[in-house]
PDB file of C-alpha atoms in Angstrom:
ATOM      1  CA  UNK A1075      68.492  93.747 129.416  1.00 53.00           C
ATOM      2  CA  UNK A1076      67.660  97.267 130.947  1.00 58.00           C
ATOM      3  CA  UNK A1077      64.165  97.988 132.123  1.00 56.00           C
ATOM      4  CA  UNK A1078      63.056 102.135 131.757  1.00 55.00           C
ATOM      5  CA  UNK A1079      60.486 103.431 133.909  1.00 62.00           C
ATOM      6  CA  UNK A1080      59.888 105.690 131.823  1.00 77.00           C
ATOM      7  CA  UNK A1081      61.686 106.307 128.658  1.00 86.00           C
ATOM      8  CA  UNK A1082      61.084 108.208 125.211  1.00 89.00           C
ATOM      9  CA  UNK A1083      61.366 105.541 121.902  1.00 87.00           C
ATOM     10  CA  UNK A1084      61.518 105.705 118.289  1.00 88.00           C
ATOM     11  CA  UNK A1085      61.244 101.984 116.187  1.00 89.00           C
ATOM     12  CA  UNK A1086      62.603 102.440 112.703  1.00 88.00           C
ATOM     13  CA  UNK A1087      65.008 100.298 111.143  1.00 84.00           C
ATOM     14  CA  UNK A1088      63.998  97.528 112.110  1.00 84.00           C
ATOM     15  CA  UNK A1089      65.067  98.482 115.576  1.00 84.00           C
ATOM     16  CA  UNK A1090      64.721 100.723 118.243  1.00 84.00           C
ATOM     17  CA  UNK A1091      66.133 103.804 119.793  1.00 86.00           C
ATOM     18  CA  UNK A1092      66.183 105.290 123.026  1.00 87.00           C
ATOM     19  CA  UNK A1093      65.977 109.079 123.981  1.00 88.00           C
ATOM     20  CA  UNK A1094      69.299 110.366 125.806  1.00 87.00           C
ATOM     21  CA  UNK A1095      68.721 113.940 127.075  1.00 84.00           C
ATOM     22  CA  UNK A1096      72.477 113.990 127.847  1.00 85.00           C
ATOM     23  CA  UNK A1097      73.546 112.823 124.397  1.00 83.00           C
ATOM     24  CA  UNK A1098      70.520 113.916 122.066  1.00 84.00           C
ATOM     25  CA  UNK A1099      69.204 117.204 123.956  1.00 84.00           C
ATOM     26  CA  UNK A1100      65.783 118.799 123.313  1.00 88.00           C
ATOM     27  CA  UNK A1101      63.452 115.980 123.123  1.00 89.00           C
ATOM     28  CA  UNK A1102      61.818 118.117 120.410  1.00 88.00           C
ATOM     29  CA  UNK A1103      64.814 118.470 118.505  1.00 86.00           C
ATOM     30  CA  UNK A1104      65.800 114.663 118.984  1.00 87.00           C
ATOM     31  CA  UNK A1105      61.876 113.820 117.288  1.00 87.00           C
ATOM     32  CA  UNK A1106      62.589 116.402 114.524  1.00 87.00           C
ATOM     33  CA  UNK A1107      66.146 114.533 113.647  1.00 86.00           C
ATOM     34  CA  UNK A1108      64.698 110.994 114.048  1.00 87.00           C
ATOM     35  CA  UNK A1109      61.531 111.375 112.265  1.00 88.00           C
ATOM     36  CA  UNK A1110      62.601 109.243 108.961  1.00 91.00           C
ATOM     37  CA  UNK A1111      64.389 106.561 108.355  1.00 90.00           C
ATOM     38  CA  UNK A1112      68.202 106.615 107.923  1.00 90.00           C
ATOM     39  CA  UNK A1113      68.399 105.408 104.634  1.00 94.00           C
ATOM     40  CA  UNK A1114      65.954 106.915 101.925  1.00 94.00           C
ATOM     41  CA  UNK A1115      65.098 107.289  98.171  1.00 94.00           C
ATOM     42  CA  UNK A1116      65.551 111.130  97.943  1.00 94.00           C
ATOM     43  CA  UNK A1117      63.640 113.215  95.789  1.00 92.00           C
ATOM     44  CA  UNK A1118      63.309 116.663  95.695  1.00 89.00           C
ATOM     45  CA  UNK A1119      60.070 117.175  97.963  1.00 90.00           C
ATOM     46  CA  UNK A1120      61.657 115.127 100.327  1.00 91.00           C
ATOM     47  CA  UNK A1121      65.059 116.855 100.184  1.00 90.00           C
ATOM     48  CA  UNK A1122      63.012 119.680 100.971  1.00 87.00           C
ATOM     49  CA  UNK A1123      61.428 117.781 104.381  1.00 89.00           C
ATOM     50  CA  UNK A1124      64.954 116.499 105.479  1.00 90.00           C
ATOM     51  CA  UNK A1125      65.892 120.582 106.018  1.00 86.00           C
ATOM     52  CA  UNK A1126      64.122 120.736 108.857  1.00 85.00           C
ATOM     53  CA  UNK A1127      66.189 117.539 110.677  1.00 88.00           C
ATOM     54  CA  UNK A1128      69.184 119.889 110.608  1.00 87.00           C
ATOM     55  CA  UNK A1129      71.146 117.173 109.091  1.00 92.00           C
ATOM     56  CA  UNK A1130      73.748 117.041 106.443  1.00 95.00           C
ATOM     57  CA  UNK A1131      72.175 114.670 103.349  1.00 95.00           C
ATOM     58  CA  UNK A1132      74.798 112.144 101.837  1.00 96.00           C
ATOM     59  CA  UNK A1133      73.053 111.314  98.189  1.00 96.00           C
ATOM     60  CA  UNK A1134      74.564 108.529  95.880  1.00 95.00           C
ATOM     61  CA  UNK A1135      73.531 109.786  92.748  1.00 95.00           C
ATOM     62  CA  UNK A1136      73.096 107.057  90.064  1.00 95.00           C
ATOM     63  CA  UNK A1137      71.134 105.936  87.254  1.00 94.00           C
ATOM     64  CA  UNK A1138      69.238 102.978  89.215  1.00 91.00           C
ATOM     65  CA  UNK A1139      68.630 101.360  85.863  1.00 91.00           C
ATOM     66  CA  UNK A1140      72.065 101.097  85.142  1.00 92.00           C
ATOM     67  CA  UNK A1141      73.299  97.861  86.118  1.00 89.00           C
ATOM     68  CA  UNK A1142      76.895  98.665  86.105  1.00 92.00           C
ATOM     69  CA  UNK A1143      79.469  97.615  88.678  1.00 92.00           C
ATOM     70  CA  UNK A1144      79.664 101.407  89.567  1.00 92.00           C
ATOM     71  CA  UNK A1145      76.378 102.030  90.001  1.00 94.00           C
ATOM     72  CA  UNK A1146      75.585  99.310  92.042  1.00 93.00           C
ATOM     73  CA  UNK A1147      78.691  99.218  94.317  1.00 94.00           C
ATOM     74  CA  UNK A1148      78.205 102.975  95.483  1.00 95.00           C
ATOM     75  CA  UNK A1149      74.507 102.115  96.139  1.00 94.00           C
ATOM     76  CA  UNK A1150      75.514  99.281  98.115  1.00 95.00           C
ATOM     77  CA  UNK A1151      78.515 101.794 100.000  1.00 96.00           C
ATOM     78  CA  UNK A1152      76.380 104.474 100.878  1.00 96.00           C
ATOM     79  CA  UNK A1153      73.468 101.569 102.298  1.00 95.00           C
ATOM     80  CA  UNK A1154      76.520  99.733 104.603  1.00 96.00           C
ATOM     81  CA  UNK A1155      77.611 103.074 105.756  1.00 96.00           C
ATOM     82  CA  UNK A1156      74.394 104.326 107.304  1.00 94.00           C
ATOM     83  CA  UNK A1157      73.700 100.991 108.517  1.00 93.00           C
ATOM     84  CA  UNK A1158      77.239 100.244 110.164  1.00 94.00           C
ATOM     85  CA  UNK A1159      78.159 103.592 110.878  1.00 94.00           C
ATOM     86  CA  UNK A1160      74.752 104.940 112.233  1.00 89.00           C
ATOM     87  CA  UNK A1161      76.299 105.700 115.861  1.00 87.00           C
ATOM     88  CA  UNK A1162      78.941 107.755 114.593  1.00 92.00           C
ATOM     89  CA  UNK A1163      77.191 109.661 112.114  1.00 93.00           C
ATOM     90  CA  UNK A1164      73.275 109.796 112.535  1.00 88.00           C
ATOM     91  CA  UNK A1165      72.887 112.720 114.530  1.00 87.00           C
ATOM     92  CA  UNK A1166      74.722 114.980 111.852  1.00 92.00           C
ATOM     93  CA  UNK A1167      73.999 113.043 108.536  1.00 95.00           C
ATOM     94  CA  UNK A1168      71.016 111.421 106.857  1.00 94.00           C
ATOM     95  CA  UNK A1169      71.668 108.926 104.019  1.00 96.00           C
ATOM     96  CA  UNK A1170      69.894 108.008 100.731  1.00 95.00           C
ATOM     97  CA  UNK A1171      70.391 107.705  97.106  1.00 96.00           C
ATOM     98  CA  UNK A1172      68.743 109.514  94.289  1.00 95.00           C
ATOM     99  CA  UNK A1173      67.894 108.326  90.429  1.00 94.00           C
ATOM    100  CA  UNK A1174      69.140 110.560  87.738  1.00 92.00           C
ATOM    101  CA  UNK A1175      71.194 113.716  88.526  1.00 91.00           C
ATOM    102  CA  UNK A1176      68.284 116.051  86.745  1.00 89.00           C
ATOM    103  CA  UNK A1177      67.093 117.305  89.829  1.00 89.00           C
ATOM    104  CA  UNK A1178      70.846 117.765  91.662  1.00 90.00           C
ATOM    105  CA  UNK A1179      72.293 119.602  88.820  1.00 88.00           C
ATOM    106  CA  UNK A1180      69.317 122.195  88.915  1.00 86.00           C
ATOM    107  CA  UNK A1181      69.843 122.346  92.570  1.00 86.00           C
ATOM    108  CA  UNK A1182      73.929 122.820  92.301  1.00 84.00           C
ATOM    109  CA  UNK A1183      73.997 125.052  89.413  1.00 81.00           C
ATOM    110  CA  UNK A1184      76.615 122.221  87.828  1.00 81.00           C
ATOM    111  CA  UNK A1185      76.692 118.952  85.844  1.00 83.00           C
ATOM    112  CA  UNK A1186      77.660 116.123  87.390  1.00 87.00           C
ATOM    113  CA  UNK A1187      78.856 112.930  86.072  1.00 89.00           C
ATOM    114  CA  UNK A1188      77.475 110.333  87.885  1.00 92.00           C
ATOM    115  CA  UNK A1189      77.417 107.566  89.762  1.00 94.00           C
ATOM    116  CA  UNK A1190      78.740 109.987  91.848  1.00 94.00           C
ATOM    117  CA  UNK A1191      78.015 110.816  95.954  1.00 95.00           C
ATOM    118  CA  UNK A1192      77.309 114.776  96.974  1.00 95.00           C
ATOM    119  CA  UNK A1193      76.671 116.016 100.424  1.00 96.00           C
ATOM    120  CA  UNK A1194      74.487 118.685 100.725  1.00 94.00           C
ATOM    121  CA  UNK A1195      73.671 121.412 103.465  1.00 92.00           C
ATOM    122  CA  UNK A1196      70.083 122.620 102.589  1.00 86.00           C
ATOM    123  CA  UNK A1197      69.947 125.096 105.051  1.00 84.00           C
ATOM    124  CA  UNK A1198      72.670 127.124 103.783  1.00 85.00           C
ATOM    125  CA  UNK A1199      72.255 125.704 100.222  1.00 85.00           C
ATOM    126  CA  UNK A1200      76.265 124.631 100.535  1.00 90.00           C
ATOM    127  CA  UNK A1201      77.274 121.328  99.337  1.00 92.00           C
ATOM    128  CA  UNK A1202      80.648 118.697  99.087  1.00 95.00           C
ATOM    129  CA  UNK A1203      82.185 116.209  96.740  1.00 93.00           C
ATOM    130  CA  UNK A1204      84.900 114.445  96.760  1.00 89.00           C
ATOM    131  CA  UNK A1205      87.431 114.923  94.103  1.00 83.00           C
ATOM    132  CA  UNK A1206      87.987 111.202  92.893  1.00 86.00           C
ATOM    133  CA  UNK A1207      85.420 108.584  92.925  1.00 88.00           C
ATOM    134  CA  UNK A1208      84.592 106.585  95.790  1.00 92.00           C
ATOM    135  CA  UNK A1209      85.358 102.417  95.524  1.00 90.00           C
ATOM    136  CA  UNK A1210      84.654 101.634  99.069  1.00 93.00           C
ATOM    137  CA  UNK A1211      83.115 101.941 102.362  1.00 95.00           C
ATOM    138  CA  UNK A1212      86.444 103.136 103.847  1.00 96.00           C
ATOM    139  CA  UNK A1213      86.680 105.845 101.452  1.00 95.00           C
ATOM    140  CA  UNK A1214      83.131 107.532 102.155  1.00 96.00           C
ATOM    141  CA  UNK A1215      83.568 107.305 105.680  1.00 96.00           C
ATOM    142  CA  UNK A1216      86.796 109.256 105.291  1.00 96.00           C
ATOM    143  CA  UNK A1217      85.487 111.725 103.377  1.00 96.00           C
ATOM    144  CA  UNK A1218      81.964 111.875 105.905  1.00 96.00           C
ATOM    145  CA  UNK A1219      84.669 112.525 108.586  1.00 96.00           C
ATOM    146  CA  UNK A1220      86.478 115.352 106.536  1.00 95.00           C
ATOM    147  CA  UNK A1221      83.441 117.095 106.481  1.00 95.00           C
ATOM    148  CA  UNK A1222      82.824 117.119 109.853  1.00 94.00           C
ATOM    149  CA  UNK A1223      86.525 118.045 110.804  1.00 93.00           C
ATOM    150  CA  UNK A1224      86.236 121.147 108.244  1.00 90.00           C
ATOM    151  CA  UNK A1225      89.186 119.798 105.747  1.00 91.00           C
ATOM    152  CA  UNK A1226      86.877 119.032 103.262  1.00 90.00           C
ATOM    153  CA  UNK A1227      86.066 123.021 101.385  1.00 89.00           C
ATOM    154  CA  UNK A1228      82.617 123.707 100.784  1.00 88.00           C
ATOM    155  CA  UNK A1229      81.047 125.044  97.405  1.00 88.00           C
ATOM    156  CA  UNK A1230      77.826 126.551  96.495  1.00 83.00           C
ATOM    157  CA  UNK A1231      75.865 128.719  99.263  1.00 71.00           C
ATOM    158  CA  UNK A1232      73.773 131.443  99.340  1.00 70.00           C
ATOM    159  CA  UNK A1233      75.709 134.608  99.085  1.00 63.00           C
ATOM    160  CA  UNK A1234      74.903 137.505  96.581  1.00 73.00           C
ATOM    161  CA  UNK A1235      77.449 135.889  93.809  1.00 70.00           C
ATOM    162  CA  UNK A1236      75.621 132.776  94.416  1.00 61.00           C
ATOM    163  CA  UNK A1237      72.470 134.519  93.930  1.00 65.00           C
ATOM    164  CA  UNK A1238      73.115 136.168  91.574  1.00 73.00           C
ATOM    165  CA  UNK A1239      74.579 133.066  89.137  1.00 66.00           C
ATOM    166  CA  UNK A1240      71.148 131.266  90.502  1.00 61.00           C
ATOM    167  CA  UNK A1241      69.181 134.079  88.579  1.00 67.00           C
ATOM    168  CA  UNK A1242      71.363 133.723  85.285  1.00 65.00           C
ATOM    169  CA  UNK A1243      71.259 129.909  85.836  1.00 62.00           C
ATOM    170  CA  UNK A1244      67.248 129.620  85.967  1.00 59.00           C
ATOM    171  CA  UNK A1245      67.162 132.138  83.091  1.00 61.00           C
ATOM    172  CA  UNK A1246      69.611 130.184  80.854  1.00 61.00           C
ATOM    173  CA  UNK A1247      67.283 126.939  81.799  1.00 54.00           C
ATOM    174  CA  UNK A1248      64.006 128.284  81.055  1.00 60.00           C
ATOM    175  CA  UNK A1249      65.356 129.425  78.053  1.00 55.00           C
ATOM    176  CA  UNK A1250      66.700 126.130  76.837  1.00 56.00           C
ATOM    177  CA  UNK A1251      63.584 124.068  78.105  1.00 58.00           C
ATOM    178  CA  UNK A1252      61.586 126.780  75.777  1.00 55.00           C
ATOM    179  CA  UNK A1253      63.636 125.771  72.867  1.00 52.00           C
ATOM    180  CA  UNK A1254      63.646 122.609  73.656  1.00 56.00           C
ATOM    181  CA  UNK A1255      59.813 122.242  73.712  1.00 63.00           C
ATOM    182  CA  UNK A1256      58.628 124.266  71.210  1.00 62.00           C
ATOM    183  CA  UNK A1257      61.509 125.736  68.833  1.00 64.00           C
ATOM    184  CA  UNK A1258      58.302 127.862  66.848  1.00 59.00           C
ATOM    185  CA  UNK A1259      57.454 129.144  69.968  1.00 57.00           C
ATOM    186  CA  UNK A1260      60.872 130.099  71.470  1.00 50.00           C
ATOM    187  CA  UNK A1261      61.694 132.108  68.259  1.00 60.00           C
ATOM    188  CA  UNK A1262      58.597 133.798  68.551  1.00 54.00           C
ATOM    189  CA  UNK A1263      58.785 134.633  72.033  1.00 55.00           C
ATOM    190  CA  UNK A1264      62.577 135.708  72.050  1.00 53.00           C
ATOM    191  CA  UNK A1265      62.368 137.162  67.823  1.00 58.00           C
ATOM    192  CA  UNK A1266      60.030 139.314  68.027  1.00 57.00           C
ATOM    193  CA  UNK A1267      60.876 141.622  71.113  1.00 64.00           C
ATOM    194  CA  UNK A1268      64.351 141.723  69.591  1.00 62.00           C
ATOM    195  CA  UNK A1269      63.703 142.301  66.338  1.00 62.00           C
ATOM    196  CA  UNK A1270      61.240 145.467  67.515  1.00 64.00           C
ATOM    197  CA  UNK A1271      64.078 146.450  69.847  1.00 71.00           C
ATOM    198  CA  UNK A1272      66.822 146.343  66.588  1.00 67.00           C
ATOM    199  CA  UNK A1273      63.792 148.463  64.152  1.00 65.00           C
ATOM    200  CA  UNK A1274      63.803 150.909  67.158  1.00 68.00           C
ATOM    201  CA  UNK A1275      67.488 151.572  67.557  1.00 70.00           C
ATOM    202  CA  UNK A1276      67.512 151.593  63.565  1.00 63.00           C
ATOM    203  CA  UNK A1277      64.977 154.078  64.043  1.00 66.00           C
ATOM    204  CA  UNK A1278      66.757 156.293  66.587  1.00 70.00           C
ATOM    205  CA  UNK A1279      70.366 156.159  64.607  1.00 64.00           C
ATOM    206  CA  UNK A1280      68.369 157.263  61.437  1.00 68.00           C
ATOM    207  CA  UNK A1281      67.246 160.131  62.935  1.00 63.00           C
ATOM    208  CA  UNK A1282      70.361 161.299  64.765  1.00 58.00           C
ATOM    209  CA  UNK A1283      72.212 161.032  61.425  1.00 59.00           C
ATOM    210  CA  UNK A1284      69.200 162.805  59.333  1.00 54.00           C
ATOM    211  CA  UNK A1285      69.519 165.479  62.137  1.00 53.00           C
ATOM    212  CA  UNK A1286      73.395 165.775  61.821  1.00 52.00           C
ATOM    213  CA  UNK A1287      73.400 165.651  58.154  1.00 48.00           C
ATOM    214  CA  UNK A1288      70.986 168.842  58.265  1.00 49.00           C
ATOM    215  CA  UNK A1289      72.318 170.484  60.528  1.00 47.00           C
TER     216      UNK A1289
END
């Protein structure tokens, strides 16, 4: 084996990895990217951690008490990939899966059917997915290298349409969730404004036609 005289390390895995200043560059950087492991459970505080590795996150996104072949194969596709795959893709992706799809549809603005695998760019709030479902390894490693060749198209982002559809999309949701919770309350909340709005334009169309009729 090869003996460093001085070398920087990180042990995750259930292995090791050495610093390369010609392959990795800053050593900062490098500790930033390699700070968790490269397989996780995602959630959404730790979605929010992984933005600062600079990495694309590939999630499988699946119901982990479903038991179904589909739910357990792409758990199993996504695992094999980072493992096998890890010298290829770790310095640009970090893998995991996520329970439920809850949290992702908030974050996408969309509803997806799942299982189901989405790549996501936090720091530009873009994201992919594949337009049939993946069966294999060989089919999520294509799609991993699309990505990084640019044929895959992104969606989502953070541009003023985007922005703008997040605002309507969080309104629509609190909405709903008020409903949802407490229908009493939700008519009260949302009733009463408009029914003081309607008396008021009542109001003003009374008095313009009271005025015209006079005059």
């Amino acid at each position: 084996g090869c003996v460093w005289l001085s070398a920087v390390l990180v042990f995750k895995d259930d292995t090791y990895f050495v610093y390369d200043e010609y392959e990795d560059g800053d050593l900062s950087s490098w500790i930033n990217r390699e700070r968790f492991q490269n397989y996780l459970t995602v959630d959404g505080f730790l979605l929010y951690e992984l933005g600062d590795t600079g990495k694309l996150v590939a999630i499988a996104v699946i119901d982990e008490k479903n038991t179904s072949v589909e739910h357990v194969r792409l758990k199993s596709v996504i695992q094999e990939v980072a493992r096998d795959h890890r010298d290829e893709f770790h310095r640009d992706f970090q893998f995991g899966h996520m329970d439920g799809n809850d949290y992702i549809n908030t974050l996408l603005m969309d509803e997806l059917k799942i299982p189901t695998v989405v790549v996501l760019n936090t720091s530009n709030q873009q994201y992919f997915l594949l337009d049939r479902q993946i069966q294999s390894t060989e089919d999520l490693v294509q799609f991993i290298r699309s990505i990084l060749d640019g044929t895959v198209e992104a969606q989502g982002g953070d541009s003023i349409l985007q922005r703008l559809k997040r605002i309507v999309f969080d309104a629509k949701s609190t909405v709903v969730s008020i409903f949802k919770s407490s229908p009493v309350m939700g008519c009260f909340l949302f009733g009463l404004p408009l029914g003081v709005i309607s008396v008021m334009c009542y109001g003003i169309y009374a008095a313009d036609t009271d005025g015209g009729y006079i005059e």
